[in-house]
mmCIF file of C-alpha atoms in Angstrom:
data_model
loop_
_atom_site.group_PDB
_atom_site.id
_atom_site.type_symbol
_atom_site.label_atom_id
_atom_site.label_comp_id
_atom_site.label_asym_id
_atom_site.label_seq_id
_atom_site.Cartn_x
_atom_site.Cartn_y
_atom_site.Cartn_z
ATOM 1 C CA MET A 1 71.687 382.390 98.052
ATOM 2 C CA GLY A 2 68.085 381.618 98.902
ATOM 3 C CA PRO A 3 66.153 378.355 98.658
ATOM 4 C CA MET A 4 65.334 376.715 95.328
ATOM 5 C CA SER A 5 62.286 374.894 94.097
ATOM 6 C CA PRO A 6 62.116 371.384 95.597
ATOM 7 C CA GLU A 7 61.495 370.047 92.095
ATOM 8 C CA LYS A 8 64.666 371.560 90.626
ATOM 9 C CA THR A 9 67.302 369.097 89.488
ATOM 10 C CA ILE A 10 70.634 370.100 91.026
ATOM 11 C CA GLY A 11 73.448 370.077 88.490
ATOM 12 C CA PHE A 12 76.893 368.905 89.640
ATOM 13 C CA GLY A 13 80.345 369.387 88.202
ATOM 14 C CA ILE A 14 83.323 367.386 89.437
ATOM 15 C CA VAL A 15 86.903 368.661 89.509
ATOM 16 C CA GLY A 16 89.292 365.712 89.820
ATOM 17 C CA CYS A 17 88.579 362.348 88.214
ATOM 18 C CA GLY A 18 90.819 359.991 90.181
ATOM 19 C CA ALA A 19 89.786 357.212 92.550
ATOM 20 C CA ILE A 20 87.725 359.380 94.905
ATOM 21 C CA GLY A 21 86.217 361.271 91.977
ATOM 22 C CA ARG A 22 84.879 357.946 90.758
ATOM 23 C CA VAL A 23 83.140 357.387 94.118
ATOM 24 C CA HIS A 24 81.580 360.851 94.034
ATOM 25 C CA ALA A 25 80.433 360.418 90.440
ATOM 26 C CA ALA A 26 78.710 357.131 91.263
ATOM 27 C CA ALA A 27 77.035 358.682 94.297
ATOM 28 C CA ILE A 28 75.797 361.737 92.381
ATOM 29 C CA ARG A 29 74.499 359.651 89.498
ATOM 30 C CA SER A 30 72.489 357.525 91.942
ATOM 31 C CA LEU A 31 70.783 360.532 93.548
ATOM 32 C CA PRO A 32 67.240 361.393 92.492
ATOM 33 C CA GLY A 33 66.995 365.098 91.776
ATOM 34 C CA ALA A 34 70.698 365.440 90.969
ATOM 35 C CA ARG A 35 72.572 365.228 87.677
ATOM 36 C CA LEU A 36 76.259 364.995 86.887
ATOM 37 C CA VAL A 37 76.660 367.627 84.191
ATOM 38 C CA ALA A 38 80.398 367.855 83.513
ATOM 39 C CA VAL A 39 83.864 366.962 84.781
ATOM 40 C CA THR A 40 87.361 368.377 84.476
ATOM 41 C CA GLY A 41 90.805 367.823 85.931
ATOM 42 C CA GLY A 42 93.514 365.338 85.021
ATOM 43 C CA PRO A 43 94.350 363.451 81.826
ATOM 44 C CA GLU A 44 91.696 360.836 82.587
ATOM 45 C CA ALA A 45 88.840 363.398 82.588
ATOM 46 C CA PRO A 46 87.757 363.002 78.919
ATOM 47 C CA ALA A 47 87.480 359.236 79.319
ATOM 48 C CA ARG A 48 85.647 359.631 82.622
ATOM 49 C CA ALA A 49 83.162 362.026 81.030
ATOM 50 C CA GLN A 50 82.338 359.402 78.430
ATOM 51 C CA GLU A 51 82.110 356.649 81.056
ATOM 52 C CA TRP A 52 79.911 358.737 83.352
ATOM 53 C CA GLN A 53 77.720 360.013 80.503
ATOM 54 C CA CYS A 54 78.411 363.681 81.096
ATOM 55 C CA GLU A 55 80.372 366.442 79.387
ATOM 56 C CA PHE A 56 84.076 367.253 79.585
ATOM 57 C CA GLU A 57 85.340 370.761 80.246
ATOM 58 C CA ALA A 58 88.934 371.775 79.574
ATOM 59 C CA ASP A 59 89.436 373.695 82.831
ATOM 60 C CA VAL A 60 87.879 374.790 86.105
ATOM 61 C CA GLN A 61 86.854 378.194 84.748
ATOM 62 C CA SER A 62 84.861 376.637 81.928
ATOM 63 C CA LEU A 63 83.156 374.181 84.256
ATOM 64 C CA ALA A 64 82.335 376.850 86.856
ATOM 65 C CA GLY A 65 80.921 379.124 84.149
ATOM 66 C CA ARG A 66 78.207 376.696 83.101
ATOM 67 C CA ALA A 67 74.678 377.848 83.888
ATOM 68 C CA ASP A 68 73.469 374.254 84.321
ATOM 69 C CA ILE A 69 75.856 373.552 87.212
ATOM 70 C CA ASP A 70 74.757 374.478 90.740
ATOM 71 C CA VAL A 71 77.357 372.589 92.800
ATOM 72 C CA VAL A 72 81.027 371.917 92.151
ATOM 73 C CA ASP A 73 82.428 368.833 93.877
ATOM 74 C CA ILE A 74 86.208 369.063 94.358
ATOM 75 C CA CYS A 75 88.094 365.765 94.404
ATOM 76 C CA THR A 76 91.606 366.956 93.559
ATOM 77 C CA PRO A 77 94.731 366.263 95.670
ATOM 78 C CA SER A 78 94.437 367.721 99.164
ATOM 79 C CA GLY A 79 96.763 370.707 98.842
ATOM 80 C CA THR A 80 95.289 372.033 95.592
ATOM 81 C CA ARG A 81 91.794 372.977 96.707
ATOM 82 C CA ALA A 82 91.964 376.596 97.892
ATOM 83 C CA GLU A 83 92.678 378.019 94.434
ATOM 84 C CA ILE A 84 89.942 375.913 92.841
ATOM 85 C CA VAL A 85 87.374 376.937 95.456
ATOM 86 C CA GLU A 86 88.184 380.606 94.926
ATOM 87 C CA ILE A 87 87.421 380.273 91.200
ATOM 88 C CA VAL A 88 84.285 378.209 91.719
ATOM 89 C CA ALA A 89 82.804 380.324 94.520
ATOM 90 C CA ALA A 90 83.437 383.550 92.593
ATOM 91 C CA ALA A 91 81.336 382.030 89.791
ATOM 92 C CA GLY A 92 78.456 381.640 92.257
ATOM 93 C CA LYS A 93 78.575 377.858 92.604
ATOM 94 C CA HIS A 94 78.040 375.963 95.838
ATOM 95 C CA VAL A 95 81.088 373.933 96.875
ATOM 96 C CA ILE A 96 81.694 370.556 98.441
ATOM 97 C CA VAL A 97 85.250 369.305 98.970
ATOM 98 C CA GLU A 98 86.702 365.941 99.895
ATOM 99 C CA LYS A 99 88.509 365.612 103.201
ATOM 100 C CA PRO A 100 90.715 367.253 104.302
ATOM 101 C CA ILE A 101 89.392 370.713 103.460
ATOM 102 C CA ASP A 102 93.007 371.599 102.499
ATOM 103 C CA VAL A 103 96.403 371.009 104.111
ATOM 104 C CA THR A 104 97.035 374.162 106.190
ATOM 105 C CA LEU A 105 94.770 376.338 108.295
ATOM 106 C CA ALA A 106 95.652 379.362 106.169
ATOM 107 C CA ARG A 107 94.507 377.529 103.045
ATOM 108 C CA ALA A 108 91.381 376.261 104.808
ATOM 109 C CA ASP A 109 90.569 379.842 105.774
ATOM 110 C CA ARG A 110 90.895 380.870 102.117
ATOM 111 C CA VAL A 111 88.353 378.179 101.210
ATOM 112 C CA ILE A 112 85.913 379.297 103.901
ATOM 113 C CA GLU A 113 86.305 383.000 103.154
ATOM 114 C CA ALA A 114 85.840 382.542 99.402
ATOM 115 C CA CYS A 115 82.494 380.827 99.985
ATOM 116 C CA ARG A 116 81.404 383.321 102.653
ATOM 117 C CA ARG A 117 82.226 386.267 100.402
ATOM 118 C CA ALA A 118 80.335 384.746 97.469
ATOM 119 C CA GLY A 119 77.343 383.737 99.600
ATOM 120 C CA VAL A 120 77.522 380.068 98.562
ATOM 121 C CA LEU A 121 77.318 376.903 100.637
ATOM 122 C CA LEU A 122 80.462 374.998 101.602
ATOM 123 C CA GLY A 123 80.516 371.361 102.684
ATOM 124 C CA CYS A 124 83.374 369.026 103.585
ATOM 125 C CA ILE A 125 83.116 365.273 103.131
ATOM 126 C CA PHE A 126 83.068 363.318 106.390
ATOM 127 C CA GLN A 127 80.700 360.584 105.306
ATOM 128 C CA ALA A 128 81.201 358.446 108.432
ATOM 129 C CA ARG A 129 78.909 360.861 110.283
ATOM 130 C CA PHE A 130 76.058 359.479 108.188
ATOM 131 C CA ASN A 131 76.685 355.918 109.334
ATOM 132 C CA ARG A 132 73.906 354.713 111.672
ATOM 133 C CA THR A 133 76.542 353.149 113.939
ATOM 134 C CA TYR A 134 78.241 356.438 114.750
ATOM 135 C CA ARG A 135 74.945 358.256 115.138
ATOM 136 C CA LEU A 136 73.886 355.705 117.754
ATOM 137 C CA VAL A 137 77.246 356.106 119.500
ATOM 138 C CA ARG A 138 77.071 359.904 119.553
ATOM 139 C CA ASP A 139 73.498 359.875 120.801
ATOM 140 C CA ALA A 140 74.420 357.524 123.646
ATOM 141 C CA VAL A 141 77.335 359.727 124.738
ATOM 142 C CA GLN A 142 75.290 362.933 124.522
ATOM 143 C CA ARG A 143 72.470 361.407 126.560
ATOM 144 C CA GLY A 144 74.914 360.452 129.288
ATOM 145 C CA ARG A 145 74.483 356.708 128.881
ATOM 146 C CA LEU A 146 78.196 356.122 129.641
ATOM 147 C CA GLY A 147 78.165 358.555 132.539
ATOM 148 C CA ARG A 148 80.892 361.160 132.367
ATOM 149 C CA PRO A 149 83.187 359.897 129.578
ATOM 150 C CA VAL A 150 86.660 359.057 130.848
ATOM 151 C CA MET A 151 88.423 357.659 127.779
ATOM 152 C CA ALA A 152 88.029 357.642 124.003
ATOM 153 C CA SER A 153 90.390 356.080 121.497
ATOM 154 C CA ALA A 154 90.597 355.580 117.758
ATOM 155 C CA ALA A 155 92.892 353.253 115.822
ATOM 156 C CA VAL A 156 93.426 353.260 112.058
ATOM 157 C CA LYS A 157 95.973 350.541 111.329
ATOM 158 C CA TRP A 158 95.817 350.206 107.572
ATOM 159 C CA TYR A 159 98.185 349.061 104.863
ATOM 160 C CA ARG A 160 99.431 351.043 101.878
ATOM 161 C CA SER A 161 102.261 349.694 99.750
ATOM 162 C CA GLN A 162 105.120 351.786 98.400
ATOM 163 C CA ASP A 163 103.390 351.648 95.022
ATOM 164 C CA TYR A 164 100.418 353.495 96.516
ATOM 165 C CA TYR A 165 102.672 356.467 97.231
ATOM 166 C CA ALA A 166 104.418 356.272 93.875
ATOM 167 C CA GLY A 167 101.161 356.503 91.911
ATOM 168 C CA ALA A 168 98.505 359.196 91.559
ATOM 169 C CA GLY A 169 100.951 361.835 90.385
ATOM 170 C CA GLU A 170 103.206 361.083 93.372
ATOM 171 C CA TRP A 171 101.485 363.680 95.589
ATOM 172 C CA ARG A 172 100.689 361.130 98.299
ATOM 173 C CA GLY A 173 103.309 361.041 100.998
ATOM 174 C CA THR A 174 104.296 364.677 100.425
ATOM 175 C CA LYS A 175 104.059 367.609 102.786
ATOM 176 C CA GLN A 176 103.146 370.351 100.308
ATOM 177 C CA ILE A 177 100.314 368.614 98.427
ATOM 178 C CA GLY A 178 99.447 365.659 100.666
ATOM 179 C CA GLY A 179 99.745 367.713 103.840
ATOM 180 C CA GLY A 180 101.164 364.751 105.726
ATOM 181 C CA GLY A 181 100.746 361.001 105.858
ATOM 182 C CA ALA A 182 98.663 358.501 107.789
ATOM 183 C CA LEU A 183 97.160 361.033 110.182
ATOM 184 C CA ILE A 184 95.801 363.608 107.735
ATOM 185 C CA ASN A 185 94.913 361.258 104.891
ATOM 186 C CA GLN A 186 93.784 357.945 106.422
ATOM 187 C CA ALA A 187 92.943 358.723 110.067
ATOM 188 C CA ILE A 188 91.232 362.094 109.602
ATOM 189 C CA HIS A 189 87.787 360.430 109.494
ATOM 190 C CA SER A 190 88.449 359.004 112.953
ATOM 191 C CA VAL A 191 89.816 362.367 114.103
ATOM 192 C CA ASP A 192 86.539 363.928 113.024
ATOM 193 C CA LEU A 193 84.432 361.210 114.643
ATOM 194 C CA LEU A 194 86.201 361.557 117.983
ATOM 195 C CA ARG A 195 85.564 365.291 118.263
ATOM 196 C CA TRP A 196 82.023 364.931 116.840
ATOM 197 C CA VAL A 197 81.156 362.320 119.464
ATOM 198 C CA MET A 198 83.207 363.601 122.411
ATOM 199 C CA GLY A 199 83.340 367.348 121.873
ATOM 200 C CA GLU A 200 86.265 369.672 121.362
ATOM 201 C CA VAL A 201 89.855 368.775 122.217
ATOM 202 C CA GLU A 202 91.786 371.256 124.350
ATOM 203 C CA ARG A 203 95.293 369.751 124.408
ATOM 204 C CA VAL A 204 97.300 367.482 122.089
ATOM 205 C CA SER A 205 100.614 365.666 122.388
ATOM 206 C CA ALA A 206 101.910 363.548 119.517
ATOM 207 C CA PHE A 207 104.749 361.495 118.088
ATOM 208 C CA THR A 208 105.134 360.625 114.422
ATOM 209 C CA ALA A 209 107.618 358.460 112.547
ATOM 210 C CA THR A 210 108.418 357.211 109.062
ATOM 211 C CA LEU A 211 109.249 353.568 109.669
ATOM 212 C CA ALA A 212 108.344 351.509 106.610
ATOM 213 C CA ARG A 213 107.807 353.703 103.553
ATOM 214 C CA GLN A 214 110.122 355.936 101.537
ATOM 215 C CA ILE A 215 108.063 359.116 101.900
ATOM 216 C CA GLU A 216 108.734 362.551 103.368
ATOM 217 C CA VAL A 217 105.863 362.389 105.887
ATOM 218 C CA GLU A 218 104.746 359.987 108.611
ATOM 219 C CA ASP A 219 103.526 356.469 108.023
ATOM 220 C CA THR A 220 102.952 356.022 111.778
ATOM 221 C CA ALA A 221 101.535 358.366 114.420
ATOM 222 C CA VAL A 222 100.346 358.263 118.034
ATOM 223 C CA VAL A 223 98.380 361.183 119.478
ATOM 224 C CA ILE A 224 97.328 361.790 123.095
ATOM 225 C CA LEU A 225 94.255 363.975 123.634
ATOM 226 C CA ARG A 226 92.668 365.857 126.503
ATOM 227 C CA PHE A 227 89.063 366.753 125.732
ATOM 228 C CA GLY A 228 87.313 369.829 127.023
ATOM 229 C CA ASN A 229 85.071 367.619 129.176
ATOM 230 C CA GLY A 230 88.164 366.241 130.956
ATOM 231 C CA ALA A 231 88.250 362.849 129.227
ATOM 232 C CA LEU A 232 91.512 361.495 127.868
ATOM 233 C CA GLY A 233 91.994 359.870 124.495
ATOM 234 C CA THR A 234 94.376 358.460 121.928
ATOM 235 C CA ILE A 235 94.647 358.194 118.177
ATOM 236 C CA GLU A 236 96.843 355.529 116.571
ATOM 237 C CA ALA A 237 97.411 355.752 112.830
ATOM 238 C CA THR A 238 99.613 353.830 110.431
ATOM 239 C CA THR A 239 99.698 352.765 106.795
ATOM 240 C CA ALA A 240 102.304 350.078 107.482
ATOM 241 C CA ALA A 241 100.237 347.416 109.280
ATOM 242 C CA TYR A 242 99.977 344.430 106.942
ATOM 243 C CA PRO A 243 97.442 343.238 105.877
ATOM 244 C CA GLY A 244 95.410 346.167 107.217
ATOM 245 C CA MET A 245 93.054 346.048 110.187
ATOM 246 C CA PRO A 246 89.482 347.384 110.412
ATOM 247 C CA ARG A 247 89.442 350.811 112.053
ATOM 248 C CA ARG A 248 88.464 350.864 115.706
ATOM 249 C CA LEU A 249 86.734 353.331 118.038
ATOM 250 C CA GLU A 250 86.365 352.831 121.805
ATOM 251 C CA LEU A 251 84.417 354.942 124.307
ATOM 252 C CA HIS A 252 84.378 354.283 128.040
ATOM 253 C CA GLY A 253 82.728 355.749 131.109
ATOM 254 C CA PRO A 254 81.733 354.657 134.622
ATOM 255 C CA LYS A 255 78.273 353.630 133.399
ATOM 256 C CA GLY A 256 79.043 351.978 130.078
ATOM 257 C CA SER A 257 81.373 351.098 127.247
ATOM 258 C CA ILE A 258 81.028 351.038 123.454
ATOM 259 C CA VAL A 259 83.485 349.496 120.993
ATOM 260 C CA VAL A 260 83.178 349.864 117.229
ATOM 261 C CA VAL A 261 85.310 347.728 114.888
ATOM 262 C CA GLY A 262 85.075 348.051 111.129
ATOM 263 C CA ASP A 263 82.178 350.518 111.547
ATOM 264 C CA GLU A 264 80.141 347.905 113.435
ATOM 265 C CA ILE A 265 79.389 347.919 117.155
ATOM 266 C CA THR A 266 81.058 344.921 118.805
ATOM 267 C CA GLU A 267 80.517 345.987 122.429
ATOM 268 C CA TRP A 268 77.522 347.872 123.794
ATOM 269 C CA THR A 269 77.277 347.368 127.541
ATOM 270 C CA MET A 270 75.610 349.741 129.981
ATOM 271 C CA GLU A 271 75.425 349.568 133.757
ATOM 272 C CA GLU A 272 71.676 350.054 133.348
ATOM 273 C CA MET A 273 70.653 347.996 130.337
ATOM 274 C CA ARG A 274 67.430 349.151 128.666
ATOM 275 C CA GLN A 275 65.246 347.646 125.974
ATOM 276 C CA GLU A 276 66.906 349.878 123.377
ATOM 277 C CA ASP A 277 70.301 348.457 124.321
ATOM 278 C CA TYR A 278 69.171 344.872 123.790
ATOM 279 C CA GLU A 279 67.616 345.884 120.463
ATOM 280 C CA ILE A 280 70.898 347.441 119.333
ATOM 281 C CA ARG A 281 72.776 344.296 120.339
ATOM 282 C CA ALA A 282 70.284 342.064 118.512
ATOM 283 C CA SER A 283 70.469 344.140 115.332
ATOM 284 C CA LEU A 284 74.238 343.851 115.230
ATOM 285 C CA GLU A 285 74.584 340.100 115.662
ATOM 286 C CA LYS A 286 73.885 339.438 111.976
ATOM 287 C CA ARG A 287 76.211 342.123 110.579
ATOM 288 C CA ALA A 288 79.733 341.483 109.286
ATOM 289 C CA LEU A 289 82.705 343.717 110.015
ATOM 290 C CA SER A 290 83.647 346.079 107.224
ATOM 291 C CA ARG A 291 87.213 345.976 105.942
ATOM 292 C CA GLU A 292 86.622 348.921 103.620
ATOM 293 C CA GLY A 293 89.785 350.851 102.846
ATOM 294 C CA VAL A 294 92.082 348.790 105.072
ATOM 295 C CA ALA A 295 94.422 347.887 102.201
ATOM 296 C CA ASP A 296 92.788 349.147 98.997
ATOM 297 C CA PRO A 297 91.401 352.712 99.018
ATOM 298 C CA THR A 298 89.435 352.049 95.822
ATOM 299 C CA LEU A 299 87.192 349.539 97.643
ATOM 300 C CA THR A 300 84.702 352.097 98.898
ATOM 301 C CA ASP A 301 80.969 351.672 99.369
ATOM 302 C CA ILE A 302 79.244 354.759 97.943
ATOM 303 C CA SER A 303 76.238 354.684 100.279
ATOM 304 C CA LEU A 304 77.618 357.090 102.894
ATOM 305 C CA HIS A 305 78.977 359.517 100.283
ATOM 306 C CA ARG A 306 75.546 359.330 98.707
ATOM 307 C CA ALA A 307 73.895 360.159 102.028
ATOM 308 C CA GLN A 308 76.118 363.186 102.591
ATOM 309 C CA LEU A 309 75.694 364.439 99.036
ATOM 310 C CA GLU A 310 71.927 363.987 99.396
ATOM 311 C CA ASP A 311 72.045 366.197 102.497
ATOM 312 C CA PHE A 312 74.013 368.786 100.512
ATOM 313 C CA VAL A 313 71.436 368.729 97.703
ATOM 314 C CA GLU A 314 68.670 369.355 100.241
ATOM 315 C CA ALA A 315 70.724 372.150 101.825
ATOM 316 C CA VAL A 316 71.011 373.841 98.422
ATOM 317 C CA ARG A 317 67.293 373.465 97.787
ATOM 318 C CA GLN A 318 66.315 374.737 101.230
ATOM 319 C CA GLY A 319 68.945 377.446 101.550
ATOM 320 C CA ARG A 320 70.222 375.979 104.835
ATOM 321 C CA PRO A 321 73.734 375.020 106.001
ATOM 322 C CA PRO A 322 74.810 371.455 105.180
ATOM 323 C CA ALA A 323 75.190 368.927 107.999
ATOM 324 C CA VAL A 324 78.986 369.093 107.689
ATOM 325 C CA ASP A 325 80.080 372.591 106.729
ATOM 326 C CA GLY A 326 83.448 374.187 106.085
ATOM 327 C CA MET A 327 84.087 375.058 109.722
ATOM 328 C CA GLU A 328 83.661 371.413 110.688
ATOM 329 C CA GLY A 329 86.257 370.541 108.076
ATOM 330 C CA ARG A 330 88.570 373.188 109.516
ATOM 331 C CA LYS A 331 88.209 371.871 113.076
ATOM 332 C CA ALA A 332 89.299 368.361 112.052
ATOM 333 C CA LEU A 333 92.256 369.858 110.187
ATOM 334 C CA GLU A 334 93.145 372.031 113.197
ATOM 335 C CA LEU A 335 93.428 368.962 115.422
ATOM 336 C CA VAL A 336 95.718 367.283 112.881
ATOM 337 C CA VAL A 337 97.854 370.427 112.535
ATOM 338 C CA ALA A 338 98.149 370.615 116.338
ATOM 339 C CA ALA A 339 99.338 366.994 116.402
ATOM 340 C CA TYR A 340 101.964 367.691 113.749
ATOM 341 C CA ARG A 341 103.200 370.745 115.645
ATOM 342 C CA SER A 342 103.502 368.697 118.814
ATOM 343 C CA ALA A 343 105.407 365.960 117.003
ATOM 344 C CA GLU A 344 107.797 368.522 115.511
ATOM 345 C CA ALA A 345 108.417 369.776 119.065
ATOM 346 C CA GLY A 346 109.256 366.291 120.349
ATOM 347 C CA GLY A 347 105.808 365.611 121.781
ATOM 348 C CA HIS A 348 105.473 368.911 123.628
ATOM 349 C CA PRO A 349 101.757 369.577 124.340
ATOM 350 C CA VAL A 350 99.927 371.980 122.041
ATOM 351 C CA VAL A 351 96.858 373.862 123.268
ATOM 352 C CA LEU A 352 93.728 374.244 121.152
ATOM 353 C CA PRO A 353 92.328 376.317 119.579
ATOM 354 C CA LEU A 354 95.494 377.271 117.726
ATOM 355 C CA THR A 355 96.270 380.968 117.639
ATOM 356 C CA ASN A 356 98.236 380.936 114.373
#
C-alpha cells in the first residue's frame, strides 16, 4: 500500500481487551491523528468499548471488515496471533502485534507471510527501543565508545505470584499458548535490547528450571550468548524473585562501561570522558529508578507504547516500514527458541540462525 495523506486520521481496531489491551487503548487514544474505532475479543470487550468510547464488534472478521479501520492492533494471548493476523491482513489492514510475535518460528512465519502477501505493514511491539536511555546506549556502542565490546548481560528478576498464572484464562505458564515462561514473556524485551544494541547472536547455551511456581514452563532461566562480534553475554530471567527487582543491562569494553538499572543509566564511564558523557551523567542524577512491571504487570507507563504506535502511524501515512517490523520480532523469538532448544538438550550449544 502506498502513502496516505498526512492529514488523514488513522483508524485503529484492537483485538484483545485484557491488561495489555488497556495500555494500547490508552496510548492510541492519546495520539493526535489516530482514533480508536472498535474493539473485539474476550468477554470484557463490550464493557471496554463503552469505557474507551468506541464501538464493539462481535468477532475479528467484523472488525477487520470495517472501512474506517486502517490498523488492527493485536493484544491477544501470545500463541493465538497467527490466525488473527491472517484474517486481518487478508482484509487489507495494517497489523501491529504485542510481543512476542507468536510462540513458534513457524507461526511467526505465517504472520510475516500473511502481511507480505497482502501488501500491508507489520510491526511488533518492543517499546523499550523508544526509550532515550537505550538509544543513548546503542549509539555509544555503535560509535565504538566502549572499544570492542567484550561482555553484555541482561537480568530480569521479577516476581509473579501463582495467582498471576491462574488468571487471564490460565494461558500464562503454558507451552502451547504462552510459548514458555519467564524468558519469552518477561525477559523478551531484554533479549531484543541485547541484540539491538550488540548485534546478532551466533551461539546460545541455556538452562531452565521450574523452581517456585506450579506451571508447565520455566520460572527461571540462564542463557549464555556468543555474539557475532565475538563478545560474550548472559541473560538471567525469573518470575520468582520476591519482591521483584528492576531489570538490569550491563555493557563492558576495554574503553568503557555502561550499566542500566530500571531503565536508567547508573554507570556511564569512558576511558576518554567527553563533554557529552558529563552531560549524560548530569541529566541522570535527578532521575529515579523505574520499578515498572517488577511485580505487577498492570503498572505500565504508556509513553513508550505511545511512541512506538506514533511511529507506526507515521509509517502507514508515509508508506514506509515501521521502526520495529515483523522480522525484528522474529529475530527476538528465534533467540528465545534457540535458548529453549539448548535447555531441552541439557545446555548443549545451539547455533544461530536456526535452520528449522
